Amino acid sequence: MMSTPELAIGSQQGSLLPEIYRVEEVIPETHDTFTLALIPQEGEPMTFAPGQFNMLYAYGAGESAISISGDPDLDGASILHTIRTAGTVTSALRGLRPGDSLGVRGPFGTSWPMEAARGKDVIFIGGGIGLAPLRPAIYRTLNRLERYGRVRVLIGARRPRDLLFMNEIAGWPVETLVSVDRATERWRGHVGVVTPYVRNLEIDPGNTVAMICGPEIMMRYAVMELLNHGMRPKDIFITMERNMKCAVGFCGHCQLGSEFICKDGPVFSYETMQFWFAQREF
Amino acid sequence: MPTTNLEPYLAKHSFFSGLDPADIEEIAGCAKNAAFKAGEYLFKQGENAEFFFVLREGHVVVEVPTARGHSIEISSLGENQILGWSWLMPPYKYQFDCRALKQTKVLEIDGRCLRGKCESNPRLGYELIKRFARVMTNRLQETRLQLLDLYGAPADRS
Amino acid sequence: MKNETYILERKDFPTLLEELGRRGYRTFGPTVRDQAIVYDELESVDDLPAGWTEEQDGGKYELRRREDDALFGYVIGPDSWKKYLHPPRQKVFSCAAVDGLITIDDPEPEEPPMAFLGMRSCERHAIAVQDGVFLDPGSADPAYARRREQALFIAVNCTNASETCFCTSMNTGPKVDLPVDLNMTECLTPDHHRFTVRAGSNRGAEILEAVPTRPATEAEVAEAERRIDEAAGEMGRTIETSDLKDLLYANLDNPHWEDVGARCLNCANCTMVCPTCFCTTMEDVTDITGKSAERTRRWDSCFTWDFSYMHGGSVRQSSKSRYRQWMTHKLATWQDQFDRLGCIGCGRCITWCPVGIDLTKEVEAIRNSETVEEAHADN
């Protein structure tokens, strides 16, 4: 009965020592986000499951937990991390140039339920930078579209200029809906939070898997709407974020009730998370 | 589509579901189909709010005109959604512009006609008020979420 | 292997320390420093706190002179063995940078094995609790595992308990029941001063072979048991554990958290003295030239404001939420995470709380408030 997210593949356990990676490319995304394409200095390229994250170490500044945002099915490709410049470490990462090196530990954590979603309709809901951790799952779905039923992607952001990956989203051969909270004069798309769009989706509640990544408040409202559609908590998946120092479950920072976000998550079924999700300041 | 066939559509629409068939007939009596081309206005700010709309197909945006002649979107609506509640309360004026973004088919319901029926049929009036209250509540909640700036960096909000 | 109980006379006690030294152990144990019994490296038996005990209560710790010269006549001080197995500061790596290229060096320190002399039963349980965190197959900490593997445990059963002890409530003492290398009980009367001692491992048995002992009589074994039983009867605190998880899960919004949050100074003392608290943070420093950097892992506390910091703010902003986090982790969520309680009933958090917050009393207050609510509901 317990629906746990699929187990991690190739998780590097215990070690706090990073591997050295080189920056292959720095891809500017929006005014405050960018993508780092990384290749290992030695050895095989990293394999990962959609939803997993790495700890990126910027020399002297520290480590930050960053989701992997690239295609999990591209063998031998560099590993992509889409990052919002928010603090000391991410600012230091923003300063890296092609050829520079940094430390990488990972991949860590649970993954999106790609196998459990086989044969079912899939709804992706991404808010803001939350689209980045969802993108590997969307790629996986697009790579094997025959395995899934109706696939829909709902994307929300604050302003048009905050929208990630806009150049490629239009080319995704699935139903996509992009909405912003605040339109500009030039914006001609949808306006408003994603909640009403979720409310108005046609959903076959017993045959749908939803994967949601975004701010907790957004996820809470999106989950509410999906539950109103009759979806079961075990078919709704969310990613949680907390302060992380070790990523292997012994620094204590990311503890949320019965879970360590780093090793029991970051992807959780809503069934597992609903009790803790409802607590304030926990 | 002749107006006489609107009852089955209305009866099936989630907004009207559960209404007495006699009330559906009353509403259908005030309704007619209409279509708007991309770029055409369904209504403009300040005009008399003569109608509300059931969107059958297409995509419209609610927007505020700016001094520079452009408009800023505040909301967008699509298939099956209900648009407009200014017909229900004085001064019966539209508060925003509404424009079709693409070919849009609607059911146009005459507010004055329906208000008249509600005055003489309070049960229908109460049912409609309940349904519109829900549309308004949803819209208010969505607006509050929009104001929260959910996706912004928390630092920007503090 | 010698697996019966033996007698080590007080006069022969120094041979035990000598034997540990001969076998390459650094021996750590209790000593008096800064008006407290602390753990430190022992040079000789003279370092042990002969004749000292302490008086403990909420927010109170005072050394007292005993009427005898017992070596282990105290209960527990602020230190625990955690400071050796899970040190307050550990270097993670050092790192050098040249033209944007970095290299990372693993410190891999060679540490001599450690012997812990005077381990209490609750402390042995605390190590078992930390083993659950650091030796979990999914997230083993290699440095902890190495130190833990090498360490030799010499337990001394408690024959006294303090006002803040509640190990009997937690099923963690006072009698040592988890594996240790040597298990001793100090027996002191005006006529004799001796230790019963049993080996619990091959290592322990070898050490015991090398020190002068004789088999214990039944009466001597019985005397040791009686002394431990006496300690069991002296517990200053109790706590009902059977319903803790359900009780706390059902009371996460209890107004009592506000009350304890207002008293709590958020000083983090409880987490520093707690032998099971395991949280750490990372510190990064760069030298002034920028050519080398170092990462250090150090103890952290969930009572600090930035413990739960995420871009833009902390999740747990209020004092009550941080106290609730700590207490519910020890007593409730720990059970979900590690299938056991995170508290071993040593009472250090009560003794060393500057305002004397007592988790056994806070739990009781929450339990009673529930009863009051039910009573109201019945009316």
CSV table of C-alpha atoms in Angstrom, one decimal, chain A:
chain,number,residue,atom,x,y,z
A,1,MET,CA,0.0,0.0,0.0
A,2,MET,CA,2.8,2.4,0.8
A,3,SER,CA,3.7,4.2,-2.3
A,4,THR,CA,7.3,5.2,-2.0
A,5,PRO,CA,9.1,7.0,-4.7
A,6,GLU,CA,11.4,4.9,-6.7
A,7,LEU,CA,14.7,4.2,-5.2
A,8,ALA,CA,17.8,6.1,-6.1
A,9,ILE,CA,20.2,4.6,-8.6
A,10,GLY,CA,23.9,5.0,-8.1
A,11,SER,CA,23.6,7.0,-4.9
A,12,GLN,CA,27.0,7.8,-3.5
A,13,GLN,CA,26.6,7.2,0.2
A,14,GLY,CA,28.4,8.5,3.2
A,15,SER,CA,31.3,10.3,1.7
A,16,LEU,CA,31.6,14.0,2.3
A,17,LEU,CA,34.5,14.2,-0.2
A,18,PRO,CA,33.5,15.7,-3.6
A,19,GLU,CA,34.7,14.5,-7.0
A,20,ILE,CA,36.3,17.1,-9.2
A,21,TYR,CA,34.1,18.2,-12.2
A,22,ARG,CA,34.8,20.8,-14.9
A,23,VAL,CA,32.4,23.4,-16.2
A,24,GLU,CA,31.8,22.6,-19.9
A,25,GLU,CA,29.3,25.4,-20.5
A,26,VAL,CA,27.4,28.1,-18.6
A,27,ILE,CA,24.0,28.6,-20.1
A,28,PRO,CA,22.2,31.8,-19.1
A,29,GLU,CA,18.5,31.0,-18.5
A,30,THR,CA,16.7,34.0,-17.0
A,31,HIS,CA,17.8,37.2,-15.3
A,32,ASP,CA,18.6,35.3,-12.1
A,33,THR,CA,19.0,31.7,-13.2
A,34,PHE,CA,21.6,29.8,-15.2
A,35,THR,CA,22.5,26.3,-16.1
A,36,LEU,CA,25.9,24.7,-15.5
A,37,ALA,CA,26.9,21.8,-17.8
A,38,LEU,CA,29.5,19.7,-15.9
A,39,ILE,CA,31.8,16.9,-16.9
A,40,PRO,CA,33.9,14.8,-14.5
A,41,GLN,CA,37.6,15.5,-14.5
A,42,GLU,CA,38.2,11.7,-14.5
A,43,GLY,CA,36.1,8.7,-15.1
A,44,GLU,CA,32.6,8.0,-16.5
A,45,PRO,CA,29.9,10.6,-16.7
A,46,MET,CA,27.3,10.5,-14.0
A,47,THR,CA,24.1,8.6,-14.4
A,48,PHE,CA,21.1,9.7,-12.4
A,49,ALA,CA,17.4,9.2,-12.0
A,50,PRO,CA,15.0,12.1,-12.7
A,51,GLY,CA,14.4,14.1,-9.5
A,52,GLN,CA,17.8,13.4,-7.9
A,53,PHE,CA,20.2,16.1,-6.9
A,54,ASN,CA,23.9,16.8,-6.4
A,55,MET,CA,25.9,18.7,-3.8
A,56,LEU,CA,27.9,21.3,-5.7
A,57,TYR,CA,31.0,22.7,-3.9
A,58,ALA,CA,32.2,26.1,-5.0
A,59,TYR,CA,35.8,26.5,-3.9
A,60,GLY,CA,36.0,28.1,-0.5
A,61,ALA,CA,32.4,29.2,-0.5
A,62,GLY,CA,30.7,25.9,0.4
A,63,GLU,CA,28.2,23.4,-0.9
A,64,SER,CA,24.7,23.7,-2.1
A,65,ALA,CA,22.1,21.1,-3.0
A,66,ILE,CA,21.1,21.5,-6.7
A,67,SER,CA,18.7,19.4,-8.6
A,68,ILE,CA,19.8,17.8,-11.9
A,69,SER,CA,17.9,19.4,-14.7
A,70,GLY,CA,19.1,17.5,-17.8
A,71,ASP,CA,18.0,14.5,-19.9
A,72,PRO,CA,18.5,11.3,-17.9
A,73,ASP,CA,18.6,9.3,-21.2
A,74,LEU,CA,21.4,11.0,-22.9
A,75,ASP,CA,24.4,8.7,-22.3
A,76,GLY,CA,27.7,10.3,-21.8
A,77,ALA,CA,26.3,13.8,-21.7
A,78,SER,CA,27.5,16.5,-19.4
A,79,ILE,CA,25.3,16.8,-16.3
A,80,LEU,CA,23.1,19.9,-16.1
A,81,HIS,CA,22.2,21.9,-13.0
A,82,THR,CA,19.8,24.9,-13.3
A,83,ILE,CA,20.5,27.3,-10.5
A,84,ARG,CA,19.0,30.4,-9.1
A,85,THR,CA,21.5,32.9,-7.7
A,86,ALA,CA,20.3,33.3,-4.2
A,87,GLY,CA,23.2,33.1,-1.7
A,88,THR,CA,27.0,32.9,-1.3
A,89,VAL,CA,27.4,29.4,-2.8
A,90,THR,CA,25.1,30.0,-5.8
A,91,SER,CA,26.7,33.4,-6.4
A,92,ALA,CA,30.1,31.7,-6.5
A,93,LEU,CA,28.8,29.1,-8.9
A,94,ARG,CA,27.5,31.9,-11.1
A,95,GLY,CA,31.0,33.1,-11.3
A,96,LEU,CA,32.4,29.9,-12.8
A,97,ARG,CA,33.6,29.9,-16.4
A,98,PRO,CA,34.0,27.1,-18.9
A,99,GLY,CA,37.1,25.1,-17.9
A,100,ASP,CA,36.8,26.0,-14.2
A,101,SER,CA,36.5,23.2,-11.7
A,102,LEU,CA,34.2,22.5,-8.8
A,103,GLY,CA,33.4,19.7,-6.4
A,104,VAL,CA,30.4,17.4,-7.0
A,105,ARG,CA,28.9,14.8,-4.7
A,106,GLY,CA,25.9,12.7,-5.7
A,107,PRO,CA,23.5,11.9,-7.1
A,108,PHE,CA,21.4,11.8,-4.0
A,109,GLY,CA,17.8,11.2,-3.1
A,110,THR,CA,14.7,9.5,-4.5
A,111,SER,CA,13.4,10.0,-8.0
A,112,TRP,CA,10.1,10.8,-9.7
A,113,PRO,CA,7.8,7.8,-10.1
A,114,MET,CA,8.5,7.1,-13.8
A,115,GLU,CA,7.8,3.4,-13.6
A,116,ALA,CA,4.7,3.8,-11.4
A,117,ALA,CA,3.3,6.3,-14.0
A,118,ARG,CA,3.6,3.8,-16.9
A,119,GLY,CA,0.3,3.3,-18.7
A,120,LYS,CA,-1.2,6.3,-16.9
A,121,ASP,CA,-2.0,9.9,-17.6
A,122,VAL,CA,0.7,12.2,-16.3
A,123,ILE,CA,0.3,15.8,-15.0
A,124,PHE,CA,3.4,17.8,-14.4
A,125,ILE,CA,3.0,21.0,-12.4
A,126,GLY,CA,6.1,23.2,-12.1
A,127,GLY,CA,6.3,26.6,-10.4
A,128,GLY,CA,9.2,29.0,-10.9
A,129,ILE,CA,12.6,27.3,-10.5
A,130,GLY,CA,10.7,24.1,-9.7
A,131,LEU,CA,10.5,23.3,-13.4
A,132,ALA,CA,14.2,22.5,-13.3
A,133,PRO,CA,13.9,19.4,-11.0
A,134,LEU,CA,10.9,18.3,-13.1
A,135,ARG,CA,12.6,18.6,-16.5
A,136,PRO,CA,14.4,15.2,-16.3
A,137,ALA,CA,11.1,13.5,-15.6
A,138,ILE,CA,9.5,15.4,-18.5
A,139,TYR,CA,12.4,14.4,-20.8
A,140,ARG,CA,12.0,10.8,-19.7
A,141,THR,CA,8.3,11.0,-20.6
A,142,LEU,CA,8.9,12.6,-23.9
A,143,ASN,CA,11.6,10.0,-24.7
A,144,ARG,CA,9.1,7.2,-24.1
A,145,LEU,CA,5.8,8.8,-24.9
A,146,GLU,CA,4.3,5.5,-25.9
A,147,ARG,CA,4.5,4.3,-22.3
A,148,TYR,CA,2.3,7.1,-21.0
A,149,GLY,CA,-1.3,8.1,-21.5
A,150,ARG,CA,-2.3,11.8,-21.8
A,151,VAL,CA,0.6,14.0,-20.7
A,152,ARG,CA,0.1,17.5,-19.6
A,153,VAL,CA,2.5,20.1,-18.3
A,154,LEU,CA,1.4,23.2,-16.3
A,155,ILE,CA,4.0,25.8,-15.7
A,156,GLY,CA,3.7,28.9,-13.5
A,157,ALA,CA,6.1,31.8,-12.8
A,158,ARG,CA,5.9,35.2,-11.4
A,159,ARG,CA,6.6,37.2,-14.5
A,160,PRO,CA,7.2,36.3,-18.1
A,161,ARG,CA,10.9,37.1,-17.6
A,162,ASP,CA,11.1,34.4,-14.9
A,163,LEU,CA,9.9,31.6,-17.1
A,164,LEU,CA,12.5,28.9,-17.6
A,165,PHE,CA,13.2,26.9,-20.8
A,166,MET,CA,10.7,28.8,-22.8
A,167,ASN,CA,12.6,28.2,-26.1
A,168,GLU,CA,12.1,24.5,-25.8
A,169,ILE,CA,8.7,24.2,-24.1
A,170,ALA,CA,6.8,25.2,-27.3
A,171,GLY,CA,8.4,22.2,-29.0
A,172,TRP,CA,7.3,19.6,-26.4
A,173,PRO,CA,4.8,17.3,-28.2
A,174,VAL,CA,2.4,17.3,-25.2
A,175,GLU,CA,-0.3,19.7,-23.9
A,176,THR,CA,1.4,22.5,-22.1
A,177,LEU,CA,0.0,25.5,-20.3
A,178,VAL,CA,2.2,28.4,-19.2
A,179,SER,CA,0.8,31.0,-16.8
A,180,VAL,CA,2.3,34.0,-15.1
A,181,ASP,CA,1.1,35.8,-12.0
A,182,ARG,CA,2.0,39.2,-13.4
A,183,ALA,CA,1.7,39.9,-17.0
A,184,THR,CA,3.6,42.6,-18.9
A,185,GLU,CA,2.1,44.7,-21.7
A,186,ARG,CA,3.6,42.3,-24.2
A,187,TRP,CA,2.5,39.0,-22.6
A,188,ARG,CA,-0.2,37.3,-24.5
A,189,GLY,CA,-0.4,34.0,-22.6
A,190,HIS,CA,-2.3,32.9,-19.5
A,191,VAL,CA,-2.3,35.0,-16.4
A,192,GLY,CA,-3.0,33.8,-12.9
A,193,VAL,CA,-1.9,31.1,-10.5
A,194,VAL,CA,-1.9,27.5,-11.6
A,195,THR,CA,-4.7,26.5,-9.1
A,196,PRO,CA,-7.7,27.3,-11.4
A,197,TYR,CA,-6.0,25.6,-14.3
A,198,VAL,CA,-5.6,22.4,-12.2
A,199,ARG,CA,-9.3,22.8,-11.2
A,200,ASN,CA,-10.3,22.9,-14.8
A,201,LEU,CA,-8.3,20.0,-16.0
A,202,GLU,CA,-10.1,16.9,-17.2
A,203,ILE,CA,-8.7,14.2,-14.9
A,204,ASP,CA,-9.3,10.5,-14.8
A,205,PRO,CA,-8.5,10.3,-11.0
A,206,GLY,CA,-7.8,6.6,-10.8
A,207,ASN,CA,-5.5,6.5,-13.8
A,208,THR,CA,-3.4,9.7,-13.3
A,209,VAL,CA,-0.1,10.4,-11.7
A,210,ALA,CA,0.8,14.0,-10.8
A,211,MET,CA,4.3,15.3,-10.2
A,212,ILE,CA,4.6,18.7,-8.6
A,213,CYS,CA,7.6,20.9,-7.9
A,214,GLY,CA,7.4,24.5,-6.7
A,215,PRO,CA,7.1,26.6,-3.7
A,216,GLU,CA,5.3,24.8,-0.8
A,217,ILE,CA,2.3,27.1,-0.9
A,218,MET,CA,1.8,26.5,-4.6
A,219,MET,CA,2.2,22.7,-4.1
A,220,ARG,CA,-0.3,22.8,-1.2
A,221,TYR,CA,-3.0,24.5,-3.4
A,222,ALA,CA,-2.2,22.3,-6.4
A,223,VAL,CA,-2.5,19.2,-4.3
A,224,MET,CA,-5.9,20.4,-2.9
A,225,GLU,CA,-7.3,20.8,-6.4
A,226,LEU,CA,-6.0,17.3,-7.4
A,227,LEU,CA,-7.6,15.8,-4.3
A,228,ASN,CA,-10.8,17.6,-5.2
A,229,HIS,CA,-10.7,15.8,-8.5
A,230,GLY,CA,-10.7,12.6,-6.6
A,231,MET,CA,-7.0,11.7,-7.0
A,232,ARG,CA,-5.5,9.5,-4.3
A,233,PRO,CA,-2.7,10.9,-2.1
A,234,LYS,CA,-0.4,8.1,-3.2
A,235,ASP,CA,-0.7,9.1,-6.9
A,236,ILE,CA,0.4,12.7,-6.2
A,237,PHE,CA,4.2,13.3,-5.9
A,238,ILE,CA,5.9,16.5,-4.6
A,239,THR,CA,9.5,17.5,-3.9
A,240,MET,CA,10.4,19.0,-0.6
A,241,GLU,CA,13.2,21.4,0.1
A,242,ARG,CA,15.0,22.1,3.4
A,243,ASN,CA,18.5,23.2,4.5
A,244,MET,CA,21.0,20.5,3.7
A,245,LYS,CA,24.6,20.1,4.8
A,246,CYS,CA,25.5,16.5,4.2
A,247,ALA,CA,22.9,15.0,1.8
A,248,VAL,CA,23.4,11.5,3.4
A,249,GLY,CA,21.1,11.7,6.4
A,250,PHE,CA,23.4,12.5,9.3
A,251,CYS,CA,23.7,16.3,9.5
A,252,GLY,CA,20.1,16.5,10.7
A,253,HIS,CA,19.3,19.8,9.0
A,254,CYS,CA,16.8,18.5,6.5
A,255,GLN,CA,14.8,16.5,9.0
A,256,LEU,CA,11.1,17.0,8.5
A,257,GLY,CA,9.2,14.9,11.0
A,258,SER,CA,9.8,11.2,10.2
A,259,GLU,CA,11.8,12.0,7.1
A,260,PHE,CA,15.2,13.2,6.1
A,261,ILE,CA,14.5,15.2,2.9
A,262,CYS,CA,18.0,14.3,1.5
A,263,LYS,CA,17.7,10.5,1.6
A,264,ASP,CA,14.0,9.7,2.1
A,265,GLY,CA,13.2,12.4,-0.5
A,266,PRO,CA,13.4,14.9,-2.1
A,267,VAL,CA,10.5,13.3,-4.0
A,268,PHE,CA,7.7,12.1,-1.8
A,269,SER,CA,4.3,10.8,-2.4
A,270,TYR,CA,1.8,13.1,-0.9
A,271,GLU,CA,0.6,10.1,1.2
A,272,THR,CA,3.9,10.0,3.0
A,273,MET,CA,4.2,13.8,3.4
A,274,GLN,CA,0.7,14.9,4.1
A,275,PHE,CA,0.9,14.9,7.8
A,276,TRP,CA,4.1,16.9,7.9
A,277,PHE,CA,3.1,19.1,5.0
A,278,ALA,CA,0.2,20.4,7.2
A,279,GLN,CA,2.4,21.4,10.1
A,280,ARG,CA,3.6,25.0,10.6
A,281,GLU,CA,7.2,25.8,11.4
A,282,PHE,CA,8.1,22.1,11.5
